[in-house]
Amino acid sequence: EVQLVESGGGFVQAGGSLRLSCAASGFHFDDYAIGWFRQAPGKEREGVSCISNLGDVSYADSVKGRFTISIDKAKNTVSLQMNGLKPEDTAVYFCAADYMSSWCPNSMDYWGKGTLVTVQS
């Protein structure tokens, strides 16, 4: 059974940093695209960052230069390092996996339950 469990969310002042982690089980990273998404109150879910099944990395324009995605295959963990946080980064952050995908569509195969990030100005 595929499971994704996010952790690391919390409350931070603007300009601060948080590191989100996603513990994965039941599948091998080599076969999946792994992405981070977020959904702010009253807004649609949006993609934040993606590592494709081929290892290609992409970021939303709004987080480029501030967020970094990484995979630790030995620990089956995907992390999202978030620096220079802004109030508009406030959202529930989800990690997701999509089988044999070269990108991260909104319709990923598997989703975690999310972790809340709140950035105060």
N, CA, C and O of each residue as an XYZ file, in Angstrom:
484
protein
N       0.842     -1.185      0.000
C       0.000      0.000      0.000
C       0.890      1.252      0.000
O       1.797      1.394      0.820
N       0.603      2.139     -0.932
C       1.357      3.392     -1.012
C       0.876      4.358      0.063
O      -0.324      4.586      0.217
N       1.821      4.921      0.801
C       1.491      5.929      1.812
C       2.473      7.085      1.731
O       3.669      6.890      1.518
N       1.952      8.281      1.903
C       2.750      9.495      1.955
C       2.339     10.265      3.205
O       1.161     10.565      3.396
N       3.315     10.584      4.054
C       3.015     11.284      5.300
C       3.901     12.516      5.407
O       5.125     12.412      5.491
N       3.264     13.687      5.401
C       4.005     14.949      5.493
C       4.236     15.345      6.953
O       3.463     14.986      7.841
N       5.306     16.085      7.176
C       5.591     16.651      8.491
C       6.429     17.911      8.312
O       6.954     18.177      7.230
N       6.544     18.674      9.382
C       7.416     19.838      9.356
C       6.714     21.170      9.234
O       7.358     22.217      9.297
N       5.392     21.150      9.059
C       4.674     22.407      8.979
C       4.675     23.119     10.324
O       5.056     22.550     11.347
N       4.245     24.366     10.301
C       4.197     25.123     11.539
C       3.999     26.597     11.287
O       3.624     27.025     10.195
N       4.264     27.363     12.331
C       4.085     28.810     12.302
C       5.460     29.463     12.245
O       6.367     29.096     12.991
N       5.601     30.443     11.344
C       6.892     31.104     11.197
C       6.662     32.565     10.820
O       5.663     32.903     10.185
N       7.578     33.411     11.211
C       7.518     34.823     10.828
C       7.994     34.982      9.383
O       8.783     34.177      8.887
N       7.517     36.001      8.736
C       7.963     36.295      7.371
C       9.478     36.415      7.330
O      10.091     37.015      8.213
N      10.072     35.837      6.298
C      11.522     35.805      6.169
C      12.163     34.571      6.762
O      13.345     34.310      6.538
N      11.394     33.815      7.515
C      11.916     32.621      8.159
C      11.955     31.421      7.231
O      11.668     31.524      6.038
N      12.317     30.276      7.806
C      12.481     29.047      7.037
C      11.764     27.886      7.709
O      11.600     27.853      8.929
N      11.348     26.949      6.895
C      10.810     25.668      7.362
C      11.279     24.596      6.404
O      11.542     24.855      5.230
N      11.378     23.384      6.929
C      11.721     22.232      6.083
C      10.617     21.203      6.220
O      10.390     20.653      7.297
N       9.940     20.954      5.122
C       8.889     19.932      5.094
C       9.490     18.598      4.661
O      10.394     18.546      3.826
N       8.974     17.536      5.239
C       9.396     16.197      4.850
C       8.179     15.360      4.485
O       7.086     15.552      5.017
N       8.394     14.437      3.574
C       7.344     13.509      3.158
C       7.927     12.106      3.214
O       8.801     11.756      2.420
N       7.444     11.312      4.146
C       7.892      9.930      4.276
C       7.032      9.042      3.395
O       5.809      9.007      3.532
N       7.676      8.331      2.497
C       6.957      7.496      1.536
C       7.169      6.024      1.827
O       8.249      5.617      2.257
N       6.149      5.236      1.593
C       6.266      3.792      1.739
C       5.397      3.114      0.691
O       4.418      3.682      0.209
N       5.777      1.882      0.349
C       4.973      1.103     -0.585
C       5.338      1.267     -2.048
O       4.686      0.676     -2.910
N       6.382      2.067     -2.359
C       6.791      2.205     -3.754
C       8.238      2.685     -3.807
O       8.812      3.101     -2.800
N       8.817      2.615     -5.017
C      10.191      3.056     -5.221
C      10.195      4.387     -5.948
O       9.499      4.555     -6.949
N      10.971      5.325     -5.451
C      11.037      6.655     -6.049
C      11.423      6.611     -7.521
O      10.977      7.454     -8.299
N      12.242      5.647     -7.914
C      12.718      5.585     -9.296
C      11.565      5.487    -10.300
O      11.729      5.854    -11.463
N      10.427      5.007     -9.869
C       9.312      4.788    -10.777
C       8.271      5.898    -10.754
O       7.277      5.834    -11.478
N       8.494      6.910     -9.931
C       7.452      7.905     -9.713
C       7.975      9.329     -9.845
O       9.134      9.615     -9.544
N       7.102     10.208    -10.297
C       7.305     11.638    -10.126
C       6.788     12.002     -8.738
O       5.735     11.523     -8.316
N       7.520     12.839     -8.041
C       7.148     13.262     -6.698
C       6.994     14.777     -6.699
O       7.873     15.502     -7.165
N       5.879     15.237     -6.178
C       5.648     16.670     -6.186
C       5.159     17.206     -4.855
O       4.597     16.477     -4.038
N       5.386     18.489     -4.655
C       4.800     19.233     -3.543
C       3.768     20.192     -4.121
O       4.028     20.901     -5.094
N       2.604     20.199     -3.507
C       1.520     21.078     -3.889
C       1.090     21.861     -2.644
O       1.453     21.507     -1.523
N       0.323     22.915     -2.854
C      -0.220     23.649     -1.708
C      -1.599     24.199     -2.051
O      -1.940     24.440     -3.209
N      -2.367     24.382     -0.995
C      -3.692     24.959     -1.163
C      -3.938     25.960     -0.049
O      -3.995     25.601      1.127
N      -4.083     27.211     -0.433
C      -4.365     28.278      0.522
C      -5.877     28.385      0.720
O      -6.641     27.954     -0.143
N      -6.312     28.946      1.832
C      -7.748     29.086      2.089
C      -8.442     29.834      0.958
O      -8.016     30.924      0.576
N      -9.504     29.251      0.427
C     -10.284     29.893     -0.615
C      -9.658     29.860     -1.992
O     -10.182     30.464     -2.928
N      -8.529     29.155     -2.130
C      -7.851     29.114     -3.424
C      -7.728     27.679     -3.922
O      -7.865     26.726     -3.156
N      -7.470     27.547     -5.204
C      -7.280     26.222     -5.783
C      -5.887     25.676     -5.432
O      -4.952     26.430     -5.164
N      -5.785     24.375     -5.442
C      -4.504     23.736     -5.221
C      -3.552     24.066     -6.358
O      -3.953     24.094     -7.522
N      -2.292     24.315     -6.024
C      -1.312     24.633     -7.052
C      -0.031     23.842     -6.835
O       0.316     23.492     -5.707
N       0.655     23.571     -7.918
C       1.929     22.885     -7.832
C       3.011     23.819     -7.332
O       3.048     24.992     -7.702
N       3.890     23.302     -6.494
C       4.990     24.080     -5.933
C       6.319     23.629     -6.527
O       7.113     24.444     -6.997
N       6.547     22.320     -6.498
C       7.805     21.788     -7.005
C       7.614     20.333     -7.385
O       6.740     19.651     -6.850
N       8.438     19.859     -8.315
C       8.286     18.494     -8.826
C       9.646     17.901     -9.162
O      10.519     18.579     -9.702
N       9.809     16.634     -8.835
C      10.931     15.845     -9.368
C      10.316     14.737    -10.209
O       9.567     13.908     -9.693
N      10.624     14.717    -11.494
C      10.039     13.713    -12.380
C      10.677     12.351    -12.137
O      11.657     12.236    -11.401
N      10.112     11.317    -12.763
C      10.674      9.974    -12.620
C      12.071      9.892    -13.237
O      12.812      8.945    -12.972
N      12.436     10.886    -14.063
C      13.764     10.932    -14.663
C      14.707     11.842    -13.882
O      15.871     11.999    -14.251
N      14.206     12.439    -12.803
C      15.059     13.281    -11.967
C      15.060     14.748    -12.322
O      15.814     15.522    -11.731
N      14.226     15.156    -13.280
C      14.146     16.572    -13.644
C      13.386     17.335    -12.571
O      12.347     16.887    -12.086
N      13.920     18.496    -12.208
C      13.344     19.308    -11.129
C      12.717     20.572    -11.705
O      13.268     21.197    -12.611
N      11.568     20.935    -11.169
C      10.912     22.178    -11.585
C      10.276     22.845    -10.378
O       9.971     22.200     -9.375
N      10.084     24.158    -10.499
C       9.496     24.954     -9.429
C       8.470     25.919    -10.007
O       8.583     26.357    -11.152
N       7.480     26.238     -9.205
C       6.574     27.318     -9.574
C       7.359     28.630     -9.540
O       8.277     28.788     -8.735
N       6.995     29.563    -10.412
C       7.702     30.843    -10.465
C       7.695     31.553     -9.115
O       8.656     32.234     -8.755
N       6.615     31.390     -8.383
C       6.454     32.101     -7.117
C       7.423     31.641     -6.027
O       7.611     32.339     -5.031
N       8.040     30.467     -6.211
C       8.936     29.951     -5.169
C      10.369     29.770     -5.660
O      11.245     29.403     -4.877
N      10.615     30.019     -6.927
C      11.968     29.847     -7.469
C      12.968     30.702     -6.705
O      12.731     31.879     -6.431
N      14.087     30.081     -6.370
C      15.128     30.786     -5.633
C      14.928     30.781     -4.135
O      15.827     31.171     -3.391
N      13.760     30.343     -3.676
C      13.483     30.299     -2.239
C      13.276     28.874     -1.735
O      13.655     28.553     -0.608
N      12.681     28.024     -2.557
C      12.377     26.648     -2.146
C      13.308     25.683     -2.875
O      13.712     25.930     -4.011
N      13.644     24.576     -2.203
C      14.478     23.539     -2.808
C      13.897     22.176     -2.469
O      13.674     21.850     -1.303
N      13.660     21.389     -3.504
C      13.164     20.030     -3.320
C      14.334     19.051     -3.386
O      15.279     19.248     -4.151
N      14.260     17.999     -2.579
C      15.320     16.997     -2.598
C      14.751     15.633     -2.222
O      13.734     15.524     -1.536
N      15.434     14.608     -2.688
C      15.033     13.228     -2.392
C      16.167     12.505     -1.705
O      17.317     12.601     -2.134
N      15.857     11.782     -0.643
C      16.797     10.872      0.013
C      16.264      9.465     -0.231
O      15.385      8.989      0.489
N      16.803      8.808     -1.249
C      16.278      7.496     -1.619
C      16.556      6.459     -0.539
O      15.781      5.517     -0.375
N      17.646      6.620      0.196
C      17.967      5.662      1.263
C      16.911      5.700      2.357
O      16.606      4.676      2.968
N      16.353      6.883      2.605
C      15.341      7.038      3.652
C      13.928      7.090      3.080
O      12.959      7.195      3.832
N      13.804      7.016      1.753
C      12.495      7.126      1.091
C      11.756      8.389      1.532
O      10.577      8.351      1.882
N      12.463      9.479      1.505
C      11.918     10.753      1.980
C      12.138     11.845      0.943
O      13.200     11.926      0.325
N      11.135     12.672      0.764
C      11.227     13.856     -0.085
C      11.095     15.071      0.818
O      10.206     15.132      1.667
N      11.970     16.021      0.632
C      11.952     17.214      1.474
C      11.741     18.460      0.630
O      12.039     18.490     -0.564
N      11.221     19.479      1.285
C      11.065     20.787      0.658
C      11.622     21.821      1.636
O      11.007     22.119      2.660
N      12.778     22.356      1.307
C      13.377     23.404      2.125
C      12.804     24.738      1.666
O      12.908     25.101      0.495
N      12.204     25.456      2.594
C      11.543     26.713      2.255
C      12.223     27.848      3.009
O      12.175     27.905      4.238
N      12.848     28.741      2.273
C      13.525     29.891      2.848
C      12.836     31.179      2.397
O      12.100     31.184      1.411
N      13.074     32.238      3.104
C      12.492     33.516      2.723
C      10.981     33.471      2.642
O      10.384     34.011      1.712
N      10.361     32.822      3.623
C       8.914     32.627      3.554
C       8.155     33.953      3.602
O       8.555     34.905      4.271
N       7.057     33.973      2.871
C       6.206     35.155      2.767
C       4.799     34.805      3.245
O       4.422     33.633      3.219
N       4.022     35.779      3.675
C       2.646     35.481      4.102
C       1.846     34.762      3.022
O       0.989     33.937      3.340
N       2.108     35.056      1.764
C       1.375     34.391      0.676
C       1.767     32.929      0.496
O       1.153     32.223     -0.304
N       2.776     32.463      1.224
C       3.122     31.039      1.209
C       2.255     30.236      2.185
O       2.327     29.008      2.218
N       1.445     30.927      2.969
C       0.566     30.252      3.916
C      -0.397     29.333      3.179
O      -1.129     29.768      2.290
N      -0.389     28.056      3.557
C      -1.220     27.058      2.876
C      -1.033     25.707      3.547
O      -0.140     25.521      4.373
N      -1.897     24.770      3.174
C      -1.655     23.368      3.485
C      -0.804     22.795      2.358
O      -1.145     22.917      1.182
N       0.304     22.170      2.732
C       1.232     21.619      1.756
C       1.082     20.098      1.701
O       1.055     19.421      2.729
N       0.987     19.586      0.487
C       0.799     18.160      0.249
C       1.956     17.622     -0.580
O       2.467     18.309     -1.465
N       2.363     16.401     -0.293
C       3.231     15.723     -1.244
C       2.403     14.681     -1.980
O       1.405     14.182     -1.461
N       2.826     14.366     -3.179
C       2.063     13.462     -4.030
C       3.002     12.698     -4.945
O       4.120     13.136     -5.216
N       2.536     11.558     -5.416
C       3.344     10.704     -6.290
C       2.526     10.270     -7.499
O       1.329     10.003     -7.390
N       3.179     10.203     -8.640
C       2.518      9.800     -9.885
C       3.396      8.794    -10.617
O       4.570      9.052    -10.884
N       2.809      7.643    -10.937
C       3.580      6.529    -11.490
C       4.117      6.830    -12.878
O       3.374      7.237    -13.771
N       5.429      6.625    -13.050
C       6.094      6.737    -14.351
C       5.754      8.044    -15.078
O       5.494      8.054    -16.281
N       5.763      9.129    -14.328
C       5.390     10.407    -14.919
C       6.602     11.324    -15.052
O       7.471     11.362    -14.181
N       6.642     12.052    -16.149
C       7.737     12.991    -16.385
C       7.396     14.391    -15.889
O       8.183     15.324    -16.052
N       6.209     14.535    -15.277
C       5.844     15.820    -14.680
C       4.877     15.561    -13.546
O       4.607     14.405    -13.220
N       4.349     16.607    -12.937
C       3.470     16.476    -11.785
C       2.125     17.137    -12.046
O       1.948     18.316    -11.740
N       1.191     16.409    -12.597
C      -0.135     16.983    -12.847
C      -0.926     17.120    -11.547
O      -0.571     16.519    -10.533
N      -1.990     17.906    -11.583
C      -2.845     18.024    -10.393
C      -3.528     16.709    -10.056
O      -3.993     16.514     -8.933
N      -3.588     15.809    -11.026
C      -4.249     14.525    -10.814
C      -3.231     13.441    -10.505
O      -3.198     12.408    -11.174
N      -2.396     13.671     -9.490
C      -1.391     12.678     -9.123
C      -2.079     11.411     -8.593
O      -3.215     11.459     -8.121
N      -1.380     10.294     -8.678
C      -1.972      9.014     -8.273
C      -2.192      8.918     -6.763
O      -3.223      8.415     -6.317
N      -1.228      9.398     -5.977
C      -1.279      9.232     -4.517
C      -0.983     10.562     -3.836
O      -0.159     11.349     -4.302
N      -1.675     10.793     -2.720
C      -1.554     12.052     -1.981
C      -1.408     11.799     -0.495
O      -1.989     10.864      0.056
N      -0.612     12.660      0.151
C      -0.609     12.686      1.601
C      -1.755     13.534      2.104
O      -2.514     14.096      1.315
N      -1.881     13.628      3.420
C      -2.987     14.382      4.016
C      -2.651     15.849      4.222
O      -3.540     16.655      4.499
N      -1.391     16.201      4.092
C      -1.003     17.603      4.152
C      -0.478     18.044      5.504
O      -0.727     17.417      6.534
N       0.265     19.157      5.464
C       0.774     19.782      6.679
C       0.626     21.291      6.518
O       0.914     21.836      5.452
N       0.180     21.963      7.571
C      -0.147     23.383      7.495
C       1.081     24.244      7.749
O       1.814     24.047      8.718
N       1.287     25.205      6.851
C       2.334     26.209      7.005
C       1.657     27.567      7.139
O       0.854     27.955      6.290
N       1.983     28.282      8.203
C       1.419     29.614      8.422
C       2.568     30.604      8.557
O       3.442     30.446      9.410
N       2.556     31.625      7.706
C       3.602     32.645      7.715
C       2.979     33.974      8.125
O       2.087     34.487      7.449
N       3.451     34.520      9.224
C       2.911     35.782      9.721
C       3.778     36.950      9.289
O       5.007     36.887      9.342
N       3.117     38.019      8.860
C       3.864     39.212      8.437
C       4.348     40.019      9.630
O       4.993     41.053      9.455
